[in-house]
CSV table of C-alpha atoms in Angstrom, one decimal:
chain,number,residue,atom,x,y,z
A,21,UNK,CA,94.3,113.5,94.6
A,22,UNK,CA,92.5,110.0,94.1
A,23,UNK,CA,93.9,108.1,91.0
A,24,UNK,CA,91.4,105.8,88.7
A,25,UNK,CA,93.4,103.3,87.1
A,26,UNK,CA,91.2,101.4,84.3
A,27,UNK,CA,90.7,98.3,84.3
A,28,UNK,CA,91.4,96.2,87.1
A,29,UNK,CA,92.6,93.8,84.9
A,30,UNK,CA,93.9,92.9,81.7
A,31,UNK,CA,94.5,89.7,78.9
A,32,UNK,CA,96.1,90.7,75.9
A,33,UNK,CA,98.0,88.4,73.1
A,34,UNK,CA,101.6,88.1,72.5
A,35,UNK,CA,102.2,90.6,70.2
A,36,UNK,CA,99.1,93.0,70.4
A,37,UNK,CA,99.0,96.3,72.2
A,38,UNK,CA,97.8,96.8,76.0
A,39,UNK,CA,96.3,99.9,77.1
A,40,UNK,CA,96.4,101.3,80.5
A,41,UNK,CA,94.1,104.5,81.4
A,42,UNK,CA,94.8,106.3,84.7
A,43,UNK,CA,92.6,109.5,85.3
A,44,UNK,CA,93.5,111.9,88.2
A,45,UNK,CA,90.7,113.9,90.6
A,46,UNK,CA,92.5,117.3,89.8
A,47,UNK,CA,94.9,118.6,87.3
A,48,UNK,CA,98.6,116.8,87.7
A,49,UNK,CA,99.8,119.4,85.4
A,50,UNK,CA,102.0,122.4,86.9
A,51,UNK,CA,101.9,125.5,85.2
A,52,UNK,CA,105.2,126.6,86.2
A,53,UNK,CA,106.8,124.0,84.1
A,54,UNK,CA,104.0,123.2,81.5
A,55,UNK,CA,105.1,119.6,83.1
A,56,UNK,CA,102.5,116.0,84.4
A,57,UNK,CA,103.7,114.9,87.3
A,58,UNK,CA,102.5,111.0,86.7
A,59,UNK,CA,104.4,108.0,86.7
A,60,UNK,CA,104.0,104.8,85.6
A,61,UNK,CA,105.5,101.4,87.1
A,62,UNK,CA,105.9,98.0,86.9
A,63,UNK,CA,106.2,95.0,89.8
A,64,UNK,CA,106.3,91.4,88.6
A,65,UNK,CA,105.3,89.3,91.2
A,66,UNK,CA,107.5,88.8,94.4
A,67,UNK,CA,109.5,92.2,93.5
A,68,UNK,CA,109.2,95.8,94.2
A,69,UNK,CA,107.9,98.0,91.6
A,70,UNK,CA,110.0,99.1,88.6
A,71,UNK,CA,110.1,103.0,87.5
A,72,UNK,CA,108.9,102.8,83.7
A,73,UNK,CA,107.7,105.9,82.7
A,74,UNK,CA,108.1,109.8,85.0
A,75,UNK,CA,106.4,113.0,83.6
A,76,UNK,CA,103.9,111.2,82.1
A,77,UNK,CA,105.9,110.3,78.7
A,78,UNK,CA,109.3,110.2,79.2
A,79,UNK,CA,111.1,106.7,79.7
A,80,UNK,CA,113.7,106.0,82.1
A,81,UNK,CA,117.0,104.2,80.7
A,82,UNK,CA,116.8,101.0,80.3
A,83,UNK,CA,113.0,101.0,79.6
A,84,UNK,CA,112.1,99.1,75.9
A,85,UNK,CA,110.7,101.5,73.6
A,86,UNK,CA,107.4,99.5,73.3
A,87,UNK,CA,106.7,101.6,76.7
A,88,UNK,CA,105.1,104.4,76.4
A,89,UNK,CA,103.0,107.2,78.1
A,90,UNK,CA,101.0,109.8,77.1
A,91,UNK,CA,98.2,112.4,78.3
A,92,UNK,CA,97.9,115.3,79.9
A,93,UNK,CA,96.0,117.3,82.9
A,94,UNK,CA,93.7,114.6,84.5
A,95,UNK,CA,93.9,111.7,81.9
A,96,UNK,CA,96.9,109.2,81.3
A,97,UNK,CA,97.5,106.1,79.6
A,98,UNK,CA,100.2,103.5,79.5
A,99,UNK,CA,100.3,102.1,76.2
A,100,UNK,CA,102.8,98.4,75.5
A,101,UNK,CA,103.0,97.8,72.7
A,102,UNK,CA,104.1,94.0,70.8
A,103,UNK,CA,103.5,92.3,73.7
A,104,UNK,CA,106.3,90.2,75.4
A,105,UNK,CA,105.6,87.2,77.8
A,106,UNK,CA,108.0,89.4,80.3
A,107,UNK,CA,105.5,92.4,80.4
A,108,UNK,CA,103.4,90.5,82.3
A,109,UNK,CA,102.5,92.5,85.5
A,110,UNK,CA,101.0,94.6,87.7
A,111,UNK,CA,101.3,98.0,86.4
A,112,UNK,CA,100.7,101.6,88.9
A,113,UNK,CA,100.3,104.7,87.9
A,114,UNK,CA,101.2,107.6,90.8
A,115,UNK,CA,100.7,111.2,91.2
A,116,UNK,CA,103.7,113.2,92.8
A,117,UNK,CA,102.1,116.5,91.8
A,118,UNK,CA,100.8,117.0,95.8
A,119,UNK,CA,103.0,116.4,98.6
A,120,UNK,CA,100.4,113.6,99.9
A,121,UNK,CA,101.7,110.7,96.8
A,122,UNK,CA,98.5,108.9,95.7
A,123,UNK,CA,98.8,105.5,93.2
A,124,UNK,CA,96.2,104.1,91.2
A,125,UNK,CA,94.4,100.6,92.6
A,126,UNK,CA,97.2,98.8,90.0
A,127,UNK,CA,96.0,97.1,86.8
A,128,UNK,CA,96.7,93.1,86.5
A,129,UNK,CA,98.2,92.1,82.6
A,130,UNK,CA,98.2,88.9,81.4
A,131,UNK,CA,98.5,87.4,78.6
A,132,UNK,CA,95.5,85.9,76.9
B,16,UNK,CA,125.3,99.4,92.6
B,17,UNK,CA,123.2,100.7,95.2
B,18,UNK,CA,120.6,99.0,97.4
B,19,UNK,CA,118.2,99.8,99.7
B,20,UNK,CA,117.6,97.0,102.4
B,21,UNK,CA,114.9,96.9,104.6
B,22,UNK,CA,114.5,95.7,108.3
B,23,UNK,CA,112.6,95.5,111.4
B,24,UNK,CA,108.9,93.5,110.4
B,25,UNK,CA,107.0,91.3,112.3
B,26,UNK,CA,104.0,90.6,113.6
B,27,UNK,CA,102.4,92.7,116.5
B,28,UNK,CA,99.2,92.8,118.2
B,29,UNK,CA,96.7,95.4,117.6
B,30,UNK,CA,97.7,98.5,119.6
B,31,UNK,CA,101.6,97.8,119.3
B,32,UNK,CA,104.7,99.4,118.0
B,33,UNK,CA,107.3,98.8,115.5
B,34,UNK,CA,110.2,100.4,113.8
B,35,UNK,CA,111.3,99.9,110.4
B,36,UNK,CA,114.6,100.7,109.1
B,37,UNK,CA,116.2,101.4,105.5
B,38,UNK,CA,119.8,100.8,105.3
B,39,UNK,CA,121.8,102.0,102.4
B,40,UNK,CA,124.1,99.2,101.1
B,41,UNK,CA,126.7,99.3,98.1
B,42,UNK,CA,127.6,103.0,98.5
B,43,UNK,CA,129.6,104.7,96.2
B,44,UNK,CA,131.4,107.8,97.7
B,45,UNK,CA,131.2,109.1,93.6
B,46,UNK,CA,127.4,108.3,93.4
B,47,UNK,CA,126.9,110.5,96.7
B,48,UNK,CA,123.8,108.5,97.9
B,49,UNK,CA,122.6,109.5,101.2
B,50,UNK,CA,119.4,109.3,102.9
B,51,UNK,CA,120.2,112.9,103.7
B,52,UNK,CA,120.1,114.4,100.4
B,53,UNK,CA,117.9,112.7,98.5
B,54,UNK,CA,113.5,112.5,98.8
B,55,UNK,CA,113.2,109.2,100.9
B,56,UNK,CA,109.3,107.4,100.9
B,57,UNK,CA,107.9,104.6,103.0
B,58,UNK,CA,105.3,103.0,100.5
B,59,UNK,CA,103.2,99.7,101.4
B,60,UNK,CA,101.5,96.8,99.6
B,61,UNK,CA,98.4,94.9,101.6
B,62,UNK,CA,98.4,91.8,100.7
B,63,UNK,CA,96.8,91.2,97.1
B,64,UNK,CA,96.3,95.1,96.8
B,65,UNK,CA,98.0,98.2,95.1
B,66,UNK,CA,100.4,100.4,96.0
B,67,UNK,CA,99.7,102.8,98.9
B,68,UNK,CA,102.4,105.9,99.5
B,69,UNK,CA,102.9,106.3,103.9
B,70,UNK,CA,105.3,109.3,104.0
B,71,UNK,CA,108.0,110.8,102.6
B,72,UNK,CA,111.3,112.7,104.3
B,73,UNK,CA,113.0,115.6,102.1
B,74,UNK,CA,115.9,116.2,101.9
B,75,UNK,CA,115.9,119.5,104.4
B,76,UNK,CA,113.5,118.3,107.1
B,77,UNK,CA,109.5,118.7,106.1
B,78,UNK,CA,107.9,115.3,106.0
B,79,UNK,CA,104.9,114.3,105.1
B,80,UNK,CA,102.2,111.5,106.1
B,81,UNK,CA,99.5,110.0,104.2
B,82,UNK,CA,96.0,110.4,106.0
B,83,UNK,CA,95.7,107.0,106.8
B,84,UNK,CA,99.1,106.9,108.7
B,85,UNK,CA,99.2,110.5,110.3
B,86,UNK,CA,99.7,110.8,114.2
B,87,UNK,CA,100.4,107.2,114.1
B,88,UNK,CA,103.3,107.1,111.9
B,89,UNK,CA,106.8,109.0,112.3
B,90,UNK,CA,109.2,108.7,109.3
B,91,UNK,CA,113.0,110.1,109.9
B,92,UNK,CA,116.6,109.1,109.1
B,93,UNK,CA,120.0,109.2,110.5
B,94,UNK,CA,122.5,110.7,108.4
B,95,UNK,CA,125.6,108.9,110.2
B,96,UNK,CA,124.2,105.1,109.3
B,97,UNK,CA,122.9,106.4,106.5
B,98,UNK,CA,119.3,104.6,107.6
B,99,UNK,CA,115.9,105.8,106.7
B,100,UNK,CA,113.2,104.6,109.5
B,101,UNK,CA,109.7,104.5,110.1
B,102,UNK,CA,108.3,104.4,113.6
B,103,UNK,CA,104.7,102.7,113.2
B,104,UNK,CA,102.7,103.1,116.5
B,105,UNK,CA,99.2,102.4,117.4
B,106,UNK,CA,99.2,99.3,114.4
B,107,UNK,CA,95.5,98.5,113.3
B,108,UNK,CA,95.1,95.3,111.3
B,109,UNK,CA,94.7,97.6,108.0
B,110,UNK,CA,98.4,98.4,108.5
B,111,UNK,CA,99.3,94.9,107.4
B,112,UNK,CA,101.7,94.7,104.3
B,113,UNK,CA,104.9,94.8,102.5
B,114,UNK,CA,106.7,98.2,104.0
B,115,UNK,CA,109.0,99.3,100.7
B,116,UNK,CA,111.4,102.2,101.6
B,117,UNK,CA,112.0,104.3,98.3
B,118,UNK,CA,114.1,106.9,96.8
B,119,UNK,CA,112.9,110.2,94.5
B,120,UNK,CA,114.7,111.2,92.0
B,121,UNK,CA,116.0,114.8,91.6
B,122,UNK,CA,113.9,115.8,94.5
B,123,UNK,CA,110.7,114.6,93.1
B,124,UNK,CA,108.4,111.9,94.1
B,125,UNK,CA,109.2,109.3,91.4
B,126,UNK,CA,110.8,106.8,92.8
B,127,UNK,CA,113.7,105.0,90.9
B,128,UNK,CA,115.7,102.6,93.5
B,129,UNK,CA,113.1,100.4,95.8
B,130,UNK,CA,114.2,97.8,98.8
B,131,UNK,CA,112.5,94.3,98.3
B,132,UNK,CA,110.2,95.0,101.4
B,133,UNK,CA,109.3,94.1,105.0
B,134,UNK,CA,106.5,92.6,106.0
B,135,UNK,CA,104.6,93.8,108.8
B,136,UNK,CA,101.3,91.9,110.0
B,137,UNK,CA,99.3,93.2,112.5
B,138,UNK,CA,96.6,90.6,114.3
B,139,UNK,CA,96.1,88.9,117.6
C-alpha cells in the first residue's frame, strides 16, 4: 500500500491552522472492526518520531488537543490547529493495515 | 521508564555485513516489556528523507520484510537479553540511514516507544 502524503512542505503562521493530507493506494479500513489503521507522527529534528495520532483520530496521551485526525478508507488528514513554535516538524503518516508497514514521503512545517 | 537503545552501525563497504542490535533498558518487571511479547519493527531514515518500515518480529515468530530489504535482511530477538537485532547482509549504498528499532502497541503496527537510532553508511 503506497502512501501520498500532501504537500512536501509546509509554512503556516503562529496561530493559524496546518493541514496535512495523506491518501492511501487501497482501503486502510477493516471491516471486521469498522476501524483505519493510519497513524500519524511527529520527529523534530535530531529525534525519532513521536506517536501522535493511531486509528486515524484517536490521540495518544499526552498529545495536545490541537492534534487531530480525521478520514476514512483511502483519505486522511492531520489537522494542528493554533499553531505553536514547538509543532514545528516533520510529520508521517503510516499504514499498518498490511503486514508490509508503508509511511508517507513525510511533510516539512514551518512556520511562516 | 523504558528505553530502547540501539547498537552496532558503522560504515561498510558495498557487499558487507552488519548487525544491529536493540537492547531494552529501564525495565520494569510490572510494565512486563519484552521483546518477546510485544510487535518489534526495524524502521530507517536516509539521510534528508522519510520514514521507510524494514521488518517487523511478532510476538509468536512470523516476521516480515519490506521489499527493498527481503533476502538481504534477517530481523530476530533473544528473549534472555531481551535484544531485538537486525542482520543486514549484502549492504548497497541505498541502505544508508538512521536504523530506529520500534515497538507496536497492543499487537499492532503503531509504534509508541522509538530508540534514538544507529547510523549505518554504506560506501567505499
Amino acid at each position: 500500500i503506497v502512501m501520498t502524503q500532501s504537500p512536501e512542505s509546509l509554512a503556516v503562521s503562529l496561530g493559524e491552522r496546518a493541514t496535512i493530507t495523506c491518501k492511501s493506494s487501497q482501503t486502510v479500513l477493516h471491516s471486521s472492526n469498522n476501524k483505519n489503521y493510519v497513524a500519524w507522527y511527529q520527529q523534530k529534528p535530531g529525534q525519532p518520531p513521536k506517536l501522535l495520532i493511531s486509528w486515524a483520530s484517536t490521540r495518544e496521551s499526552g498529545v495536545p488537543d490541537r492534534f487531530s485526525g480525521s478520514g476514512s478508507g483511502t483519505d486522511f488528514t492531520l489537522t494542528i490547529s493554533n499553531l505553536q513554535a514547538e509543532d514545528v516538524a516533520l510529520y508521517h503518516c503510516q499504514q499498518y493495515y498490511s503486514s508490509e508497514y508503508t509511511f508517507g514521503q513525510g511533510t516539512k512545517l514551518e512556520i511562516k | 521508564e523504558v528505553q530502547l537503545v540501539e547498537s552496532g552501525g558503522g560504515l561498510v563497504q558495498p557487499g558487507g555485513s552488519l548487525r544491529l542490535s536493540c537492547a531494552v533498558s529501564g525495565f520494569s518487571g510490572s510494565s512486563g516489556f519484552s521483546v518477546s511479547n510485544n510487535y518489534m519493527s526495524w524502521v530507517r531514515q536516509a539521510p534528508g528523507k522519510g520514514l521507510e518500515w524494514v521488518s517487523v518480529i511478532y510476538s509468536g515468530v512470523s516476521t516480515y520484510y519490506a521489499d527493498s530489504v527481503r533476502g538481504r535482511f534477517t530481523i530476530s530477538r533473544d528473549s534472555s537479553k531481551n535484544t531485538l537485532y537486525l542482520q543486514m547482509r549484502n549492504l548497497k549504498a541505498e541502505d544508508t540511514a538512521v536504523y530506529y528499532c520500534a515497538r507496536g502497541v497492543d499487537d499492532y503496527a503503531v509504534f509508541d516507544i522509538w530508540g534514538q537510532g544507529t547510523m549505518v553508511n554504506v560506501s567505499s
